[in-house]
Amino acid sequence: MSRGVFIAFEGIDASGKSTQARRVASKYGALLTFEPGDTPMGAQLRTWLLDATLLMTSQSEALLMLADRAQHVATVIEPALVAGRSVVTDRFAASTLAYQGYGRGVDLGGLIAATNMAVGSCIPDLTILLDVPTDVAAARRASNNADRFESESQDFHDRVREGFLSLASMNAELWLVLDGTQDEDVIAGLIDERVAALDWF
Ligand code: TMP
């Protein structure tokens, strides 16, 4: 049986990635999943990760994100891919490098080594980055109750955004970077052009 196709969506909060991830998964009949939190263990980790009262250090935060990912890969993503099902995930490894590495200043080399341990050979066939200026994203979020990450400073979100763009430029052939301020249907069309060209057996 052929292995499924694996696509990750990335971007700062309110970049529109969740909407586009849903559209791709529905169009291609892929399993739609997310990080952090889409396993029984991950759901508990997510409540810790978003709880501002725990005064979590950046290192603890990074290691919990990676624990969530290791569990997610081993129990959800890899079994689906091996069974021939394609998978679309709303956030994956680049989120840890961008948020904890570029955003919080956790050592990138250490994060990359730990990420390799968490994901093994389970690497997305394509990572789609919806790039949105941080002031646009902040305006989109204005009406929501901000969580621990969303209430971080604009400087933090600027570093995360630049982190995503740097990661994309280092692996350009495996990334699609799109201007996330465009109309939702226009973005969906651009994504579909690239996704349709993947090896869907
Ligand atoms: P979500 O809003 O996309 O569900 O994600 C919750 C928050 O978790 C979001 O603000 C980004 C953050 N996050 C990290 O900081 N590092 C990670 O590795 C992941 C997966 C998410």
PDB file of C-alpha atoms and ligand atoms in Angstrom:
ATOM      1  CA  MET A   1       0.000   0.000   0.000  1.00  0.00           C
ATOM      2  CA  SER A   2       1.275   3.498  -0.841  1.00  0.00           C
ATOM      3  CA  ARG A   3       2.044   5.867   1.990  1.00  0.00           C
ATOM      4  CA  GLY A   4      -0.357   8.800   2.407  1.00  0.00           C
ATOM      5  CA  VAL A   5       0.578  12.385   1.633  1.00  0.00           C
ATOM      6  CA  PHE A   6       1.528  14.537   4.645  1.00  0.00           C
ATOM      7  CA  ILE A   7       0.836  18.299   4.611  1.00  0.00           C
ATOM      8  CA  ALA A   8       1.472  20.776   7.442  1.00  0.00           C
ATOM      9  CA  PHE A   9      -0.004  24.269   7.753  1.00  0.00           C
ATOM     10  CA  GLU A  10       1.976  26.913   9.645  1.00  0.00           C
ATOM     11  CA  GLY A  11       1.679  30.583  10.508  1.00  0.00           C
ATOM     12  CA  ILE A  12       1.244  33.032  13.358  1.00  0.00           C
ATOM     13  CA  ASP A  13      -2.026  33.059  15.287  1.00  0.00           C
ATOM     14  CA  ALA A  14      -4.949  34.287  13.129  1.00  0.00           C
ATOM     15  CA  SER A  15      -3.045  33.722   9.869  1.00  0.00           C
ATOM     16  CA  GLY A  16      -6.036  31.835   8.427  1.00  0.00           C
ATOM     17  CA  LYS A  17      -4.204  28.483   8.349  1.00  0.00           C
ATOM     18  CA  SER A  18      -6.920  26.512  10.191  1.00  0.00           C
ATOM     19  CA  THR A  19      -9.546  27.470   7.589  1.00  0.00           C
ATOM     20  CA  GLN A  20      -7.271  26.461   4.708  1.00  0.00           C
ATOM     21  CA  ALA A  21      -6.191  23.238   6.450  1.00  0.00           C
ATOM     22  CA  ARG A  22      -9.870  22.290   6.785  1.00  0.00           C
ATOM     23  CA  ARG A  23     -10.502  23.018   3.111  1.00  0.00           C
ATOM     24  CA  VAL A  24      -7.581  20.904   1.877  1.00  0.00           C
ATOM     25  CA  ALA A  25      -8.410  17.990   4.190  1.00  0.00           C
ATOM     26  CA  SER A  26     -12.024  18.022   3.084  1.00  0.00           C
ATOM     27  CA  LYS A  27     -11.185  18.279  -0.634  1.00  0.00           C
ATOM     28  CA  TYR A  28      -8.700  15.379  -0.544  1.00  0.00           C
ATOM     29  CA  GLY A  29     -10.417  13.226   2.110  1.00  0.00           C
ATOM     30  CA  ALA A  30      -7.343  13.514   4.341  1.00  0.00           C
ATOM     31  CA  LEU A  31      -7.281  13.142   8.109  1.00  0.00           C
ATOM     32  CA  LEU A  32      -7.358  16.626   9.663  1.00  0.00           C
ATOM     33  CA  THR A  33      -5.420  16.984  12.887  1.00  0.00           C
ATOM     34  CA  PHE A  34      -3.690  19.713  14.925  1.00  0.00           C
ATOM     35  CA  GLU A  35      -0.996  20.539  17.476  1.00  0.00           C
ATOM     36  CA  PRO A  36      -0.802  20.934  20.332  1.00  0.00           C
ATOM     37  CA  GLY A  37      -3.522  18.703  21.716  1.00  0.00           C
ATOM     38  CA  ASP A  38      -5.009  16.179  19.283  1.00  0.00           C
ATOM     39  CA  THR A  39      -4.319  13.026  21.332  1.00  0.00           C
ATOM     40  CA  PRO A  40      -5.653  12.141  24.808  1.00  0.00           C
ATOM     41  CA  MET A  41      -2.241  12.998  26.288  1.00  0.00           C
ATOM     42  CA  GLY A  42      -1.929  16.089  24.107  1.00  0.00           C
ATOM     43  CA  ALA A  43      -5.285  17.449  25.288  1.00  0.00           C
ATOM     44  CA  GLN A  44      -3.916  17.513  28.829  1.00  0.00           C
ATOM     45  CA  LEU A  45      -0.614  19.038  27.696  1.00  0.00           C
ATOM     46  CA  ARG A  46      -2.556  21.740  25.823  1.00  0.00           C
ATOM     47  CA  THR A  47      -4.373  22.864  28.977  1.00  0.00           C
ATOM     48  CA  TRP A  48      -0.992  23.222  30.718  1.00  0.00           C
ATOM     49  CA  LEU A  49       0.570  24.983  27.731  1.00  0.00           C
ATOM     50  CA  LEU A  50      -2.179  27.610  27.585  1.00  0.00           C
ATOM     51  CA  ASP A  51      -2.389  28.126  31.373  1.00  0.00           C
ATOM     52  CA  ALA A  52      -0.669  31.421  32.266  1.00  0.00           C
ATOM     53  CA  THR A  53      -0.835  30.678  36.010  1.00  0.00           C
ATOM     54  CA  LEU A  54       1.788  27.877  35.746  1.00  0.00           C
ATOM     55  CA  LEU A  55       4.624  30.367  35.030  1.00  0.00           C
ATOM     56  CA  MET A  56       6.123  27.822  32.632  1.00  0.00           C
ATOM     57  CA  THR A  57       9.718  28.374  31.559  1.00  0.00           C
ATOM     58  CA  SER A  58      10.513  28.559  27.832  1.00  0.00           C
ATOM     59  CA  GLN A  59      12.458  25.286  28.080  1.00  0.00           C
ATOM     60  CA  SER A  60       9.550  23.490  29.785  1.00  0.00           C
ATOM     61  CA  GLU A  61       7.197  24.890  27.146  1.00  0.00           C
ATOM     62  CA  ALA A  62       9.443  23.629  24.326  1.00  0.00           C
ATOM     63  CA  LEU A  63       9.761  20.155  25.844  1.00  0.00           C
ATOM     64  CA  LEU A  64       5.989  19.862  26.349  1.00  0.00           C
ATOM     65  CA  MET A  65       5.365  20.906  22.723  1.00  0.00           C
ATOM     66  CA  LEU A  66       7.829  18.212  21.673  1.00  0.00           C
ATOM     67  CA  ALA A  67       6.209  15.593  23.934  1.00  0.00           C
ATOM     68  CA  ASP A  68       2.863  16.463  22.349  1.00  0.00           C
ATOM     69  CA  ARG A  69       4.410  16.034  18.890  1.00  0.00           C
ATOM     70  CA  ALA A  70       6.106  12.711  19.679  1.00  0.00           C
ATOM     71  CA  GLN A  71       2.769  11.309  20.879  1.00  0.00           C
ATOM     72  CA  HIS A  72       0.895  12.813  17.923  1.00  0.00           C
ATOM     73  CA  VAL A  73       3.316  11.354  15.368  1.00  0.00           C
ATOM     74  CA  ALA A  74       3.454   7.897  16.955  1.00  0.00           C
ATOM     75  CA  THR A  75      -0.260   7.444  17.634  1.00  0.00           C
ATOM     76  CA  VAL A  76      -2.057   9.509  14.965  1.00  0.00           C
ATOM     77  CA  ILE A  77       0.024  10.751  12.030  1.00  0.00           C
ATOM     78  CA  GLU A  78       2.380   7.858  11.269  1.00  0.00           C
ATOM     79  CA  PRO A  79      -0.273   5.099  11.631  1.00  0.00           C
ATOM     80  CA  ALA A  80      -2.555   6.982   9.210  1.00  0.00           C
ATOM     81  CA  LEU A  81       0.221   7.534   6.644  1.00  0.00           C
ATOM     82  CA  VAL A  82       1.331   3.900   6.846  1.00  0.00           C
ATOM     83  CA  ALA A  83      -2.284   2.804   6.286  1.00  0.00           C
ATOM     84  CA  GLY A  84      -2.343   4.890   3.091  1.00  0.00           C
ATOM     85  CA  ARG A  85      -4.420   7.770   4.516  1.00  0.00           C
ATOM     86  CA  SER A  86      -3.251  11.289   3.839  1.00  0.00           C
ATOM     87  CA  VAL A  87      -2.872  13.697   6.762  1.00  0.00           C
ATOM     88  CA  VAL A  88      -3.238  17.478   7.048  1.00  0.00           C
ATOM     89  CA  THR A  89      -1.966  18.937  10.311  1.00  0.00           C
ATOM     90  CA  ASP A  90      -2.679  22.426  11.630  1.00  0.00           C
ATOM     91  CA  ARG A  91       0.857  23.144  12.982  1.00  0.00           C
ATOM     92  CA  PHE A  92       3.860  20.818  13.162  1.00  0.00           C
ATOM     93  CA  ALA A  93       7.602  20.971  13.843  1.00  0.00           C
ATOM     94  CA  ALA A  94       8.207  24.448  12.393  1.00  0.00           C
ATOM     95  CA  SER A  95       5.890  25.923  15.042  1.00  0.00           C
ATOM     96  CA  THR A  96       8.298  24.867  17.799  1.00  0.00           C
ATOM     97  CA  LEU A  97      11.307  26.307  15.981  1.00  0.00           C
ATOM     98  CA  ALA A  98       9.441  29.558  15.240  1.00  0.00           C
ATOM     99  CA  TYR A  99       7.685  30.082  18.607  1.00  0.00           C
ATOM    100  CA  GLN A 100      10.095  28.548  21.119  1.00  0.00           C
ATOM    101  CA  GLY A 101      13.295  29.072  19.070  1.00  0.00           C
ATOM    102  CA  TYR A 102      12.911  32.423  17.281  1.00  0.00           C
ATOM    103  CA  GLY A 103      10.153  33.728  19.588  1.00  0.00           C
ATOM    104  CA  ARG A 104      11.348  32.700  23.050  1.00  0.00           C
ATOM    105  CA  GLY A 105      15.057  32.335  22.299  1.00  0.00           C
ATOM    106  CA  VAL A 106      15.416  28.633  23.145  1.00  0.00           C
ATOM    107  CA  ASP A 107      18.588  27.207  21.549  1.00  0.00           C
ATOM    108  CA  LEU A 108      17.715  26.249  17.958  1.00  0.00           C
ATOM    109  CA  GLY A 109      20.306  23.476  17.701  1.00  0.00           C
ATOM    110  CA  GLY A 110      18.857  21.767  20.759  1.00  0.00           C
ATOM    111  CA  LEU A 111      15.314  22.185  19.440  1.00  0.00           C
ATOM    112  CA  ILE A 112      16.267  20.669  16.082  1.00  0.00           C
ATOM    113  CA  ALA A 113      17.892  17.654  17.775  1.00  0.00           C
ATOM    114  CA  ALA A 114      14.871  17.120  20.037  1.00  0.00           C
ATOM    115  CA  THR A 115      12.487  17.568  17.091  1.00  0.00           C
ATOM    116  CA  ASN A 116      14.360  14.846  15.201  1.00  0.00           C
ATOM    117  CA  MET A 117      13.841  12.572  18.197  1.00  0.00           C
ATOM    118  CA  ALA A 118      10.109  13.412  18.315  1.00  0.00           C
ATOM    119  CA  VAL A 119       9.317  12.996  14.607  1.00  0.00           C
ATOM    120  CA  GLY A 120      11.902  10.496  13.324  1.00  0.00           C
ATOM    121  CA  SER A 121      11.442  10.196   9.573  1.00  0.00           C
ATOM    122  CA  CYS A 122       7.886  11.570   9.614  1.00  0.00           C
ATOM    123  CA  ILE A 123       8.471  14.789   7.679  1.00  0.00           C
ATOM    124  CA  PRO A 124       5.783  16.716   5.743  1.00  0.00           C
ATOM    125  CA  ASP A 125       5.784  16.367   1.949  1.00  0.00           C
ATOM    126  CA  LEU A 126       4.747  20.017   1.911  1.00  0.00           C
ATOM    127  CA  THR A 127       4.574  22.766   4.546  1.00  0.00           C
ATOM    128  CA  ILE A 128       2.261  25.662   3.702  1.00  0.00           C
ATOM    129  CA  LEU A 129       2.994  28.970   5.433  1.00  0.00           C
ATOM    130  CA  LEU A 130       0.300  31.629   5.470  1.00  0.00           C
ATOM    131  CA  ASP A 131       2.271  34.794   6.040  1.00  0.00           C
ATOM    132  CA  VAL A 132       0.406  37.713   7.596  1.00  0.00           C
ATOM    133  CA  PRO A 133       1.834  40.948   9.076  1.00  0.00           C
ATOM    134  CA  THR A 134       1.499  40.890  12.860  1.00  0.00           C
ATOM    135  CA  ASP A 135      -0.692  44.014  12.996  1.00  0.00           C
ATOM    136  CA  VAL A 136      -3.184  42.395  10.585  1.00  0.00           C
ATOM    137  CA  ALA A 137      -3.220  39.213  12.698  1.00  0.00           C
ATOM    138  CA  ALA A 138      -3.656  41.243  15.911  1.00  0.00           C
ATOM    139  CA  ALA A 139      -6.646  43.073  14.416  1.00  0.00           C
ATOM    140  CA  ARG A 140      -8.204  39.734  13.387  1.00  0.00           C
ATOM    141  CA  ARG A 141      -7.745  38.433  16.951  1.00  0.00           C
ATOM    142  CA  ALA A 142      -9.070  41.579  18.620  1.00  0.00           C
ATOM    143  CA  SER A 143     -12.548  40.194  19.301  1.00  0.00           C
ATOM    144  CA  ASN A 144     -11.329  36.854  20.790  1.00  0.00           C
ATOM    145  CA  ASN A 145     -10.256  36.103  24.344  1.00  0.00           C
ATOM    146  CA  ALA A 146      -6.478  35.966  23.923  1.00  0.00           C
ATOM    147  CA  ASP A 147      -4.682  32.831  25.177  1.00  0.00           C
ATOM    148  CA  ARG A 148      -1.161  32.797  26.673  1.00  0.00           C
ATOM    149  CA  PHE A 149       0.534  32.949  23.260  1.00  0.00           C
ATOM    150  CA  GLU A 150      -1.893  35.391  21.668  1.00  0.00           C
ATOM    151  CA  SER A 151      -1.374  37.855  24.519  1.00  0.00           C
ATOM    152  CA  GLU A 152       2.389  38.024  23.853  1.00  0.00           C
ATOM    153  CA  SER A 153       3.857  41.322  22.576  1.00  0.00           C
ATOM    154  CA  GLN A 154       3.931  42.352  18.933  1.00  0.00           C
ATOM    155  CA  ASP A 155       7.750  41.974  19.088  1.00  0.00           C
ATOM    156  CA  PHE A 156       7.312  38.321  20.015  1.00  0.00           C
ATOM    157  CA  HIS A 157       4.905  37.738  17.112  1.00  0.00           C
ATOM    158  CA  ASP A 158       7.280  39.602  14.760  1.00  0.00           C
ATOM    159  CA  ARG A 159      10.119  37.264  15.766  1.00  0.00           C
ATOM    160  CA  VAL A 160       7.874  34.222  15.248  1.00  0.00           C
ATOM    161  CA  ARG A 161       6.813  35.503  11.828  1.00  0.00           C
ATOM    162  CA  GLU A 162      10.429  36.133  10.780  1.00  0.00           C
ATOM    163  CA  GLY A 163      11.303  32.683  12.111  1.00  0.00           C
ATOM    164  CA  PHE A 164       8.739  31.014   9.881  1.00  0.00           C
ATOM    165  CA  LEU A 165       9.980  32.979   6.861  1.00  0.00           C
ATOM    166  CA  SER A 166      13.615  32.010   7.586  1.00  0.00           C
ATOM    167  CA  LEU A 167      12.704  28.338   7.978  1.00  0.00           C
ATOM    168  CA  ALA A 168      10.789  28.457   4.689  1.00  0.00           C
ATOM    169  CA  SER A 169      13.709  30.043   2.847  1.00  0.00           C
ATOM    170  CA  MET A 170      16.072  27.341   4.164  1.00  0.00           C
ATOM    171  CA  ASN A 171      13.863  24.526   2.782  1.00  0.00           C
ATOM    172  CA  ALA A 172      12.223  26.312  -0.143  1.00  0.00           C
ATOM    173  CA  GLU A 173      11.463  23.178  -2.177  1.00  0.00           C
ATOM    174  CA  LEU A 174       9.372  21.678   0.644  1.00  0.00           C
ATOM    175  CA  TRP A 175       7.515  24.903   1.531  1.00  0.00           C
ATOM    176  CA  LEU A 176       4.825  27.024  -0.100  1.00  0.00           C
ATOM    177  CA  VAL A 177       4.703  30.575   1.270  1.00  0.00           C
ATOM    178  CA  LEU A 178       1.551  32.578   0.556  1.00  0.00           C
ATOM    179  CA  ASP A 179       0.385  36.065   1.383  1.00  0.00           C
ATOM    180  CA  GLY A 180      -2.310  35.338   3.957  1.00  0.00           C
ATOM    181  CA  THR A 181      -3.956  38.754   3.537  1.00  0.00           C
ATOM    182  CA  GLN A 182      -5.433  37.691   0.187  1.00  0.00           C
ATOM    183  CA  ASP A 183      -9.047  36.612  -0.227  1.00  0.00           C
ATOM    184  CA  GLU A 184      -9.750  33.165   1.288  1.00  0.00           C
ATOM    185  CA  ASP A 185     -10.832  31.650  -2.059  1.00  0.00           C
ATOM    186  CA  VAL A 186      -7.782  33.059  -3.869  1.00  0.00           C
ATOM    187  CA  ILE A 187      -5.501  31.490  -1.236  1.00  0.00           C
ATOM    188  CA  ALA A 188      -7.383  28.186  -1.531  1.00  0.00           C
ATOM    189  CA  GLY A 189      -6.839  28.223  -5.313  1.00  0.00           C
ATOM    190  CA  LEU A 190      -3.095  28.847  -4.960  1.00  0.00           C
ATOM    191  CA  ILE A 191      -2.820  26.069  -2.385  1.00  0.00           C
ATOM    192  CA  ASP A 192      -4.749  23.695  -4.601  1.00  0.00           C
ATOM    193  CA  GLU A 193      -2.407  24.292  -7.570  1.00  0.00           C
ATOM    194  CA  ARG A 194       0.538  23.125  -5.470  1.00  0.00           C
ATOM    195  CA  VAL A 195      -1.247  20.379  -3.536  1.00  0.00           C
ATOM    196  CA  ALA A 196      -2.718  18.838  -6.696  1.00  0.00           C
ATOM    197  CA  ALA A 197       0.840  18.376  -8.001  1.00  0.00           C
ATOM    198  CA  LEU A 198       1.838  16.180  -5.028  1.00  0.00           C
ATOM    199  CA  ASP A 199       2.072  12.442  -5.491  1.00  0.00           C
ATOM    200  CA  TRP A 200      -1.497  11.374  -4.570  1.00  0.00           C
ATOM    201  CA  PHE A 201      -0.973   7.788  -5.956  1.00  0.00           C
TER     202      PHE A 201
HETATM  203  P1  TMP B   1      -3.281  27.014  17.984  1.00  0.00           P
HETATM  204  O1  TMP B   1      -3.816  28.375  18.358  1.00  0.00           O
HETATM  205  O2  TMP B   1      -2.812  26.921  16.576  1.00  0.00           O
HETATM  206  O3  TMP B   1      -4.202  25.909  18.382  1.00  0.00           O
HETATM  207  O4  TMP B   1      -1.956  26.788  18.877  1.00  0.00           O
HETATM  208  C1  TMP B   1      -1.907  27.170  20.224  1.00  0.00           C
HETATM  209  C2  TMP B   1      -0.666  27.960  20.446  1.00  0.00           C
HETATM  210  O5  TMP B   1       0.454  27.095  20.594  1.00  0.00           O
HETATM  211  C3  TMP B   1      -0.332  28.921  19.316  1.00  0.00           C
HETATM  212  O6  TMP B   1      -0.317  30.229  19.838  1.00  0.00           O
HETATM  213  C4  TMP B   1       1.059  28.547  18.892  1.00  0.00           C
HETATM  214  C5  TMP B   1       1.588  27.701  20.021  1.00  0.00           C
HETATM  215  N1  TMP B   1       2.546  26.655  19.616  1.00  0.00           N
HETATM  216  C6  TMP B   1       3.874  26.802  19.985  1.00  0.00           C
HETATM  217  O7  TMP B   1       4.240  27.790  20.611  1.00  0.00           O
HETATM  218  N2  TMP B   1       4.764  25.820  19.639  1.00  0.00           N
HETATM  219  C7  TMP B   1       4.387  24.689  18.971  1.00  0.00           C
HETATM  220  O8  TMP B   1       5.216  23.826  18.690  1.00  0.00           O
HETATM  221  C8  TMP B   1       2.994  24.557  18.603  1.00  0.00           C
HETATM  222  C9  TMP B   1       2.556  23.321  17.876  1.00  0.00           C
HETATM  223  C10 TMP B   1       2.116  25.571  18.938  1.00  0.00           C
END
